[in-house]
Tab-separated table of N, CA and C in Angstrom:
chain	number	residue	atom	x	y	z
A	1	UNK	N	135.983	97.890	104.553
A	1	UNK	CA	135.183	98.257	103.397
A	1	UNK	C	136.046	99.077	102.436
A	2	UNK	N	136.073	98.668	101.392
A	2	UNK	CA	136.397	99.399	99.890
A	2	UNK	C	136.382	100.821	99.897
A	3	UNK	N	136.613	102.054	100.272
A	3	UNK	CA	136.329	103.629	99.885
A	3	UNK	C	136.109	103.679	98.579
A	4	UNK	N	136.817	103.163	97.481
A	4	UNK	CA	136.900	103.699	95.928
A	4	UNK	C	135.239	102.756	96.020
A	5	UNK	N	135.097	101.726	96.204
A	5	UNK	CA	134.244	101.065	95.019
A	5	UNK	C	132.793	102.317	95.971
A	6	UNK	N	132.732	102.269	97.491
A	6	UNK	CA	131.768	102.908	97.508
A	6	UNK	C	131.349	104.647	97.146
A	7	UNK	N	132.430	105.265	96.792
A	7	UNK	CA	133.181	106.731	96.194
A	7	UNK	C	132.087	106.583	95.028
A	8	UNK	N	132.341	105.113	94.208
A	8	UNK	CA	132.215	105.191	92.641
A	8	UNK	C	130.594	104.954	92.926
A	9	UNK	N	130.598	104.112	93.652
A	9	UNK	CA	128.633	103.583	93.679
A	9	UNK	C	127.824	105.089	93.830
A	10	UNK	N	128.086	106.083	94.929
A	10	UNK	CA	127.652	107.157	95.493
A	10	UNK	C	127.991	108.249	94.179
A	11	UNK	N	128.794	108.122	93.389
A	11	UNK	CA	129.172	109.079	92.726
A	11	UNK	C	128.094	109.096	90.950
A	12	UNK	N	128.218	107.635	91.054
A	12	UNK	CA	126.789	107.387	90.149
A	12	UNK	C	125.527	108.195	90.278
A	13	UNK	N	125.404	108.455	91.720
A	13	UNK	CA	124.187	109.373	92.141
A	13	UNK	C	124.496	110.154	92.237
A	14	UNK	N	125.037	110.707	92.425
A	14	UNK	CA	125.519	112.560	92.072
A	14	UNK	C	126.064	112.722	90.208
A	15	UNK	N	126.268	111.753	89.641
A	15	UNK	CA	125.819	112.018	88.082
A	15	UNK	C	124.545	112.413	87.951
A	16	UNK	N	123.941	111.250	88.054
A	16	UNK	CA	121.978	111.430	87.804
A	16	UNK	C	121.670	112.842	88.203
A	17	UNK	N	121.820	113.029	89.549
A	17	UNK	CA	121.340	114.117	90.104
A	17	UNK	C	121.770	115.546	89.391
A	18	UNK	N	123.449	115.559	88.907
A	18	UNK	CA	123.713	116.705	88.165
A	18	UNK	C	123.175	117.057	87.009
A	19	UNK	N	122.564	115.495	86.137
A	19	UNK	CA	121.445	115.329	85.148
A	19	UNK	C	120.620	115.881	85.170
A	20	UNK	N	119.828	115.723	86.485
A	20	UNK	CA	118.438	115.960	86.427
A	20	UNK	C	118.342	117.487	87.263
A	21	UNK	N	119.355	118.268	87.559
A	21	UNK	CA	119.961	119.756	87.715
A	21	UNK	C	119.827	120.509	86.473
A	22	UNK	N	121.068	119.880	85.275
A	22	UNK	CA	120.950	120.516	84.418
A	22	UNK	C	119.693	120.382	83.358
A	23	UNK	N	118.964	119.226	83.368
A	23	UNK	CA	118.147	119.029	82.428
A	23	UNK	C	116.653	120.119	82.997
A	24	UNK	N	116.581	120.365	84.234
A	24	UNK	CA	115.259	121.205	84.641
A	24	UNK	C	115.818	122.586	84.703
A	25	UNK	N	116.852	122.665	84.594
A	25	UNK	CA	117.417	123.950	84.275
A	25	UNK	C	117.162	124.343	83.139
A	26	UNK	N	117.379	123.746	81.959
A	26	UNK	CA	117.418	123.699	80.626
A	26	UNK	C	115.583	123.939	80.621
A	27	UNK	N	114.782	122.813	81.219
A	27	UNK	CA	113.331	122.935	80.910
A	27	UNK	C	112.690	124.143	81.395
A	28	UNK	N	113.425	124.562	82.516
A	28	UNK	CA	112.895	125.708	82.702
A	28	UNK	C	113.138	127.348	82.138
A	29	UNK	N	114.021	127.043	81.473
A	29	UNK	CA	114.801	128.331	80.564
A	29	UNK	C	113.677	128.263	78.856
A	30	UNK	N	113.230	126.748	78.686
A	30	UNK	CA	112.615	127.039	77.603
A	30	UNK	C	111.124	126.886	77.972
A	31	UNK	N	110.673	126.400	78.906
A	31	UNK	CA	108.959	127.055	79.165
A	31	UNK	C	108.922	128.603	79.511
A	32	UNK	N	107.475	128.989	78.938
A	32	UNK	CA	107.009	130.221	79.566
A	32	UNK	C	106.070	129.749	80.352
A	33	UNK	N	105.440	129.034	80.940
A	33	UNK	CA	104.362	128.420	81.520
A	33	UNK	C	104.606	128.530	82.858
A	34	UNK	N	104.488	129.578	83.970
A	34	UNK	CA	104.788	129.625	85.448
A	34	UNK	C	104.832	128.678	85.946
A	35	UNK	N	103.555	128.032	86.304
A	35	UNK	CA	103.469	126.385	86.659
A	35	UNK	C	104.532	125.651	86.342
A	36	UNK	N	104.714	125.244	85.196
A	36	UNK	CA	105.802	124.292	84.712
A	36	UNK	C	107.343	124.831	85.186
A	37	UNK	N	107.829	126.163	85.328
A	37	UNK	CA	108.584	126.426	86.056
A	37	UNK	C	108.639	126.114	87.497
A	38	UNK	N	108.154	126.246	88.064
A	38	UNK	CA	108.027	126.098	89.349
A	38	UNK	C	107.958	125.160	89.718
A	39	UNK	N	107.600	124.108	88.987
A	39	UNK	CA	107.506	122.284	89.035
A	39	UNK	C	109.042	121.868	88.558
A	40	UNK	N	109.673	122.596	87.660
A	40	UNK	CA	111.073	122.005	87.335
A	40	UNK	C	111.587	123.029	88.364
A	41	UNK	N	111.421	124.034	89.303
A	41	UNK	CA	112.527	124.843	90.224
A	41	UNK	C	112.603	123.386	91.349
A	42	UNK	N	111.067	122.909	91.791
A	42	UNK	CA	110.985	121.714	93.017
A	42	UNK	C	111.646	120.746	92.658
A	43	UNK	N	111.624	120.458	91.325
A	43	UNK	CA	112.759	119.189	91.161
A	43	UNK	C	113.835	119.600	90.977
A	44	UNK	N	114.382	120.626	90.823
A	44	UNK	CA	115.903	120.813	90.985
A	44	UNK	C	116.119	120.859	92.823
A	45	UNK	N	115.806	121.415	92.832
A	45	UNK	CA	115.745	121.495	94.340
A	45	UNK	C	115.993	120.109	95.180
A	46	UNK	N	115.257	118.971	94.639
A	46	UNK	CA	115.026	117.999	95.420
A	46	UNK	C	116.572	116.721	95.208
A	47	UNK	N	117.190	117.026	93.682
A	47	UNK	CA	118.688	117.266	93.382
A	47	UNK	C	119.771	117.592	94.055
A	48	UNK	N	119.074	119.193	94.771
A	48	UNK	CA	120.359	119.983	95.081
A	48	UNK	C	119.895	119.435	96.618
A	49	UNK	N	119.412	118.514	97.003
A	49	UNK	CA	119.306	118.537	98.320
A	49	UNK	C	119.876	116.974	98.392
A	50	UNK	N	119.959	116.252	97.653
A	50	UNK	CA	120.395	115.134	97.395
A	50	UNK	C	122.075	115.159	97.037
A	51	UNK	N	122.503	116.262	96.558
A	51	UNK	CA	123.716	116.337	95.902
A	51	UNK	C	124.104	116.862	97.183
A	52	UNK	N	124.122	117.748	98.025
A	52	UNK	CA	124.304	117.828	99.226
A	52	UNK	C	124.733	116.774	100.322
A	53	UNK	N	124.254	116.015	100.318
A	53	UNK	CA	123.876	114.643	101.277
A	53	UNK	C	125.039	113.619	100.555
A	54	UNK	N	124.823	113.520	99.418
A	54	UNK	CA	125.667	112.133	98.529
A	54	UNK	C	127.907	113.275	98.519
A	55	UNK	N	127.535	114.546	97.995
A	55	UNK	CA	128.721	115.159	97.959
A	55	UNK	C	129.404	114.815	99.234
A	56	UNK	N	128.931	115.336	100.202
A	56	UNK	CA	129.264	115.399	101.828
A	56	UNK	C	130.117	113.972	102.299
A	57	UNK	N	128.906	112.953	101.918
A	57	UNK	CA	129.337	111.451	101.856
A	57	UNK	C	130.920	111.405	101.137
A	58	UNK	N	131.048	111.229	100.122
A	58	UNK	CA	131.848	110.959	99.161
A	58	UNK	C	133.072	112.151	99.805
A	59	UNK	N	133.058	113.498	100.130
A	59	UNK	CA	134.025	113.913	101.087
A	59	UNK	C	134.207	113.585	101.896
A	60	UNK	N	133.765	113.127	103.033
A	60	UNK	CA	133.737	112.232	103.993
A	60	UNK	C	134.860	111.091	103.729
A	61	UNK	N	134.762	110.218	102.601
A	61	UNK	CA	135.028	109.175	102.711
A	61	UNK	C	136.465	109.422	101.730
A	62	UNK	N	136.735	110.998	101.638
A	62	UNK	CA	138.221	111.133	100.958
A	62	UNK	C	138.038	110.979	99.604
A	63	UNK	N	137.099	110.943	99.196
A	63	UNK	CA	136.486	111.403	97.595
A	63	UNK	C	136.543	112.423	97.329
A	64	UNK	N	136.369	112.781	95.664
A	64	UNK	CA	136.230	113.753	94.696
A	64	UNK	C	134.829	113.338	94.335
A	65	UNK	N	133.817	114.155	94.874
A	65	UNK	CA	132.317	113.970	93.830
A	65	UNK	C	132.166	114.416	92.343
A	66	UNK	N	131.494	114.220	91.829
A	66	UNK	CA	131.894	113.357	90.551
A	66	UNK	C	131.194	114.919	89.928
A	67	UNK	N	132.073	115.906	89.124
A	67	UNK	CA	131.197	117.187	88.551
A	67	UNK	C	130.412	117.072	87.312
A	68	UNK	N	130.541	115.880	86.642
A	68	UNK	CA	129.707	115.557	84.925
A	68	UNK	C	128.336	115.554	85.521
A	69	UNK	N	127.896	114.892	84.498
A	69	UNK	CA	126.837	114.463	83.795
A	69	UNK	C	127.118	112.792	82.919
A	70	UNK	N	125.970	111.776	83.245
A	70	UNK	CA	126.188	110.777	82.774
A	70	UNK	C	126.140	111.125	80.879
A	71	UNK	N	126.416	109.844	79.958
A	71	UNK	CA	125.976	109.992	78.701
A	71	UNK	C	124.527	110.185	78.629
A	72	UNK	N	123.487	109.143	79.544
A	72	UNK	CA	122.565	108.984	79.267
A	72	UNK	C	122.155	110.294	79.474
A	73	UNK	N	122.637	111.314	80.459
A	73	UNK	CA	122.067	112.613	80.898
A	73	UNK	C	122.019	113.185	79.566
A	74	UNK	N	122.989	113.609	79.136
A	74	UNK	CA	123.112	114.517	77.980
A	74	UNK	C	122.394	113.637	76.899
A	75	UNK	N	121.942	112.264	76.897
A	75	UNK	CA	120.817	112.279	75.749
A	75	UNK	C	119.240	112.880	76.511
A	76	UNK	N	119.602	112.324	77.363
A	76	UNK	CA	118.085	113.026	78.182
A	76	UNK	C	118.029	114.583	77.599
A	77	UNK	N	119.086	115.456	78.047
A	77	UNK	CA	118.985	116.384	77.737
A	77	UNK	C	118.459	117.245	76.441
A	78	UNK	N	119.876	116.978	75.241
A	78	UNK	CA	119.143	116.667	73.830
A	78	UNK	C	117.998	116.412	73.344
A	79	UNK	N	117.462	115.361	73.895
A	79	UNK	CA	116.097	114.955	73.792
A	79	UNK	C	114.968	116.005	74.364
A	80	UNK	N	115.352	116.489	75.379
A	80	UNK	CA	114.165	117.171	75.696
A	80	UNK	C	114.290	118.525	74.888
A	81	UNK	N	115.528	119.479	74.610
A	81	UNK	CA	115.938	120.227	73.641
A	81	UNK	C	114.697	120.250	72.143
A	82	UNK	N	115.450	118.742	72.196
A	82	UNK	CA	114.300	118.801	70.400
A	82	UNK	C	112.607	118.561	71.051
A	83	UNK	N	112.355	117.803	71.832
A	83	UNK	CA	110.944	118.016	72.159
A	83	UNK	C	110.813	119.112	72.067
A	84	UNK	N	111.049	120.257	72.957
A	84	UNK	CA	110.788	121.190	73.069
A	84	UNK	C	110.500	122.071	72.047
A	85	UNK	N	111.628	122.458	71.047
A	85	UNK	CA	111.830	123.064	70.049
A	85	UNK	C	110.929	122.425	68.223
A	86	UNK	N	110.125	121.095	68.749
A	86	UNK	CA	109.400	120.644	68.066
A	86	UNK	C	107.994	120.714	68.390
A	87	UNK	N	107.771	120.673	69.627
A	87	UNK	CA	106.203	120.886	70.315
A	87	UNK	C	106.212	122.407	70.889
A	88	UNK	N	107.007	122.960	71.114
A	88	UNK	CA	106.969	124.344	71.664
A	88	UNK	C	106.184	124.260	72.924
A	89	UNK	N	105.421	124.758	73.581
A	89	UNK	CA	104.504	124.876	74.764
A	89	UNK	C	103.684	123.191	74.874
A	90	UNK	N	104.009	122.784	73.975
A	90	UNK	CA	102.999	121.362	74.191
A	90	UNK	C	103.205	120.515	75.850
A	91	UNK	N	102.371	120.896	76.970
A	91	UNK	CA	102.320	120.292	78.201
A	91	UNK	C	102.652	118.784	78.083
A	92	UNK	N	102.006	118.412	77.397
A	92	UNK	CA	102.004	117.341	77.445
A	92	UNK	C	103.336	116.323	77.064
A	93	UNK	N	103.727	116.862	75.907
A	93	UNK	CA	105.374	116.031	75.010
A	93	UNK	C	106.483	117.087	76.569
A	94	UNK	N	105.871	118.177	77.073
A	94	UNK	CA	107.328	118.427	78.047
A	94	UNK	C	107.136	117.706	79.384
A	95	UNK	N	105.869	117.390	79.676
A	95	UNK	CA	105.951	116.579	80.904
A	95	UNK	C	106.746	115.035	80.349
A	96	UNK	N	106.213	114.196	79.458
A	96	UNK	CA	106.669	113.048	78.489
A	96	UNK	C	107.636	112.757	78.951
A	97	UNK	N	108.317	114.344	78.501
A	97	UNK	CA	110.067	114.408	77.506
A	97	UNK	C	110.427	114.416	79.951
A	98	UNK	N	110.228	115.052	80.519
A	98	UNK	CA	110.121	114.792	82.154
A	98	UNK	C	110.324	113.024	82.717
A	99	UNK	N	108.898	112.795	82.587
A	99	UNK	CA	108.851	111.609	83.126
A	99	UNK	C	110.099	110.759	82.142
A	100	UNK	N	110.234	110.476	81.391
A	100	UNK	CA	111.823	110.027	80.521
A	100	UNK	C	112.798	110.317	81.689
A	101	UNK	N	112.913	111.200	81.584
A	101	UNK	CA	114.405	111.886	82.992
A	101	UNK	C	113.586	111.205	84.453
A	102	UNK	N	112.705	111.079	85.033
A	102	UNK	CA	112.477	111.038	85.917
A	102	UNK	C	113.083	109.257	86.155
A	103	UNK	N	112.549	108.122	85.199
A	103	UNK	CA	112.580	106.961	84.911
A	103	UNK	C	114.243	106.816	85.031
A	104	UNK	N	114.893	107.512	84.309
A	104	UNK	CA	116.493	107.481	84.349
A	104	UNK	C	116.789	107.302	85.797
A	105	UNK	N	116.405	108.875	86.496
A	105	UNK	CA	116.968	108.251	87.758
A	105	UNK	C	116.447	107.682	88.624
A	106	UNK	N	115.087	107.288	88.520
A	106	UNK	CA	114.827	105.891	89.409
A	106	UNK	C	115.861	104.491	89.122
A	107	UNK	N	116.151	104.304	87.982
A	107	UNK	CA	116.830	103.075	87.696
A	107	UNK	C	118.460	103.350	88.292
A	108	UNK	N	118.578	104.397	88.165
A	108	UNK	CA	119.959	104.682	88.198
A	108	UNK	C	119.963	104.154	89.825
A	109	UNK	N	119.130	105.011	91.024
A	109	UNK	CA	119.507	103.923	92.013
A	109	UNK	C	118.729	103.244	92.581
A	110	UNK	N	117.569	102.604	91.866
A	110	UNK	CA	117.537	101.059	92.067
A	110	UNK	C	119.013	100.548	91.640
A	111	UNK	N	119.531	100.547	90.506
A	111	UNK	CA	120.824	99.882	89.785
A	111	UNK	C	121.695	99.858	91.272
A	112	UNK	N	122.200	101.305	91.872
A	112	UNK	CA	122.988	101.112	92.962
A	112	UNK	C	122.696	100.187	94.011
A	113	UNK	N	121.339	100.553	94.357
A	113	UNK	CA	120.866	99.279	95.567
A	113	UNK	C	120.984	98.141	95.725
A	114	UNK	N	120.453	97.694	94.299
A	114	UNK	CA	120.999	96.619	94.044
A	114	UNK	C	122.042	95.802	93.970
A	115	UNK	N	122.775	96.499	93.403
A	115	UNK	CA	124.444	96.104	92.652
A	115	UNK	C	125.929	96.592	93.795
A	116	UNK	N	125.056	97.277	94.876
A	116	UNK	CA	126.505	98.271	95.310
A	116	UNK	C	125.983	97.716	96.828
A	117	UNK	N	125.130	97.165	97.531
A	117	UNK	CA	124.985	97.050	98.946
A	117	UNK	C	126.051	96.320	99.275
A	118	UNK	N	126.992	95.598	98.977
A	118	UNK	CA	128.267	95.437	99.357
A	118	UNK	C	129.315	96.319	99.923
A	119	UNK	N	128.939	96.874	99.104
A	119	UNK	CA	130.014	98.370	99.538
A	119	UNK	C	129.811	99.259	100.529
A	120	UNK	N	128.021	99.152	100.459
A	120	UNK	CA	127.122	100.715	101.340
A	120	UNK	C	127.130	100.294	102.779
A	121	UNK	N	127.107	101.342	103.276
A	121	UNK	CA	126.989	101.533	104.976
A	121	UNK	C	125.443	101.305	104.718
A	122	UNK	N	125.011	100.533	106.448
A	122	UNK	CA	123.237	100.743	106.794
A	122	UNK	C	123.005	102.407	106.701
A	123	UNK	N	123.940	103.359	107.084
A	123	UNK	CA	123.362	104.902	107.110
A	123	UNK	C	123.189	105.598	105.830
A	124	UNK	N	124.614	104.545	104.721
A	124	UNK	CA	124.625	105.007	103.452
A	124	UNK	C	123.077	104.743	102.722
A	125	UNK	N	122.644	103.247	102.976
A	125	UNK	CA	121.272	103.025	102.336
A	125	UNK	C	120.194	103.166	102.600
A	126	UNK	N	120.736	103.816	104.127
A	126	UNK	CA	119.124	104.371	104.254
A	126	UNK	C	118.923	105.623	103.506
A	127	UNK	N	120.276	106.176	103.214
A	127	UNK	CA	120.110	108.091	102.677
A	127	UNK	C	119.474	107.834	101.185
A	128	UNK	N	120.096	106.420	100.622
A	128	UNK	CA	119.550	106.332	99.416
A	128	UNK	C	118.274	105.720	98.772
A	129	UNK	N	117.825	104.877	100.342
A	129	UNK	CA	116.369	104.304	99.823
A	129	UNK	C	115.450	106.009	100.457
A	130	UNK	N	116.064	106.645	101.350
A	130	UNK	CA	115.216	108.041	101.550
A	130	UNK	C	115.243	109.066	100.106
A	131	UNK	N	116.378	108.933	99.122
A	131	UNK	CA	116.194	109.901	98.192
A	131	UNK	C	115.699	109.548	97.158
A	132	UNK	N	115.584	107.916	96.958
A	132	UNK	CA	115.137	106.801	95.751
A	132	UNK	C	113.875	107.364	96.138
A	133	UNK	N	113.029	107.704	97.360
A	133	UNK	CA	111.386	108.038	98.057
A	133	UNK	C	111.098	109.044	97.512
A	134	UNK	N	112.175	110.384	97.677
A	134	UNK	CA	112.216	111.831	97.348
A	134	UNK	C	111.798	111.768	95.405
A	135	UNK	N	112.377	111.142	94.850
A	135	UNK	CA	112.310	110.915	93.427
A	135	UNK	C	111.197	109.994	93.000
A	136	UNK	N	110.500	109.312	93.512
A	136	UNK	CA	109.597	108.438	93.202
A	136	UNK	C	108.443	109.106	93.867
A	137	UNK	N	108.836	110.140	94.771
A	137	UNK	CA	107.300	111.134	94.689
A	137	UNK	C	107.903	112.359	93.541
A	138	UNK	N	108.699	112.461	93.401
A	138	UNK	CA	108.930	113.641	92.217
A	138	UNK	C	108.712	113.215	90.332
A	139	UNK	N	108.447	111.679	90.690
A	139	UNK	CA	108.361	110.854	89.392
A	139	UNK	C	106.650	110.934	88.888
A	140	UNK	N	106.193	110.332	90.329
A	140	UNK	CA	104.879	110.624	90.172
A	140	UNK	C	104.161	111.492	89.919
A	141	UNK	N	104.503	112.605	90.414
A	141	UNK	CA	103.724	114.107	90.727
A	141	UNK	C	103.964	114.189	89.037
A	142	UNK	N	105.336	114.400	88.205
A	142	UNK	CA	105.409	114.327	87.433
A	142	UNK	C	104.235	113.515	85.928
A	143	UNK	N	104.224	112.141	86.827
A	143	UNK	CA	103.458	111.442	85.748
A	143	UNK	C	102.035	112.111	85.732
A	144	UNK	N	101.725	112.668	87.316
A	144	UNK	CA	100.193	112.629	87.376
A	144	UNK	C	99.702	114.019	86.649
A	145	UNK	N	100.411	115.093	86.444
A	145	UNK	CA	100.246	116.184	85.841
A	145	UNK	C	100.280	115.933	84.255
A	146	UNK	N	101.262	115.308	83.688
A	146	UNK	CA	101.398	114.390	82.310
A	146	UNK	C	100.202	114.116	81.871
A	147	UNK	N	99.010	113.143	82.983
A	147	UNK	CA	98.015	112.652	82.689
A	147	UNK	C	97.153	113.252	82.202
A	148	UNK	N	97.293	114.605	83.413
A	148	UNK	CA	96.073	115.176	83.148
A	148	UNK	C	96.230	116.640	81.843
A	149	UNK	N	97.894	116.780	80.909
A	149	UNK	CA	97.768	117.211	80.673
A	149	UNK	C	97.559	116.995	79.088
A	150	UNK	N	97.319	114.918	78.932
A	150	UNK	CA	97.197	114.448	77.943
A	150	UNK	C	95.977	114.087	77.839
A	151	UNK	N	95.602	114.250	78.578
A	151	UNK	CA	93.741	113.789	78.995
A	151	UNK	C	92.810	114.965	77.917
């Protein structure tokens, strides 16, 4: 098996994840809303527990994990910046401007699953259909608060 191509597949996910680090970092520096903090501390969290797992990997396998941020991150980011600074407290445009980031990294590894099982170990894809789970309940929870805070 390839090390670089699976280095690069795994390292895709530790972009997203440093994304979606810095972007709830960022959301949580500009809410005052406790709640909404504490909802972007669990999704960083669920990141830093993922970046853990994927870093480890990628050392493991004689890699450098990857310290950026994708492009798309930093528009994510930006984007939620001006939401913010245009709706101010608006629940609703910051969950929005959320579920946006959340959608990023679902695709990001579906994209790997898809495109990279050549490369991945059975232990590698199970870690990633377990954290694709971790994010698709962190997507939801996301949407379902959105709902109710556009309702």
């Amino acid at each position: 098996m390839d090390n670089q191509k699976t280095i690069d597949a795994l390292n895709e996910l530790v972009e997203i994840n440093n994304d979606r680090v810095e972007g709830y970092e960022t959301a949580s520096k500009e809410t005052k809303s406790a709640d909404l903090k504490a909802l972007f501390f669990e999704l960083t969290q669920t990141s830093l527990n993922n970046l853990s797992e994927l870093r480890a990997e990628v050392n493991r396998l004689g890699g450098k994990p990857e310290e950026g941020t994708r492009v798309t991150g930093k528009f994510f980011r930006v984007w939620m910046d001006v939401k913010n600074a245009l709706t101010g407290e608006d629940r609703g445009a910051i969950l929005s401007s959320c579920e946006f980031g959340e959608d990023k990294a679902l695709e990001t590894y579906s994209h790997v699953l898809e495109s990279h099982t050549d490369v991945l170990t059975g232990d590698q894809l199970e870690m990633i259909r377990k954290q694709k789970t971790d994010l698709r309940n962190d997507h939801d929870h996301v949407r379902t608060l959105r709902d109710a805070a556009l309702a």
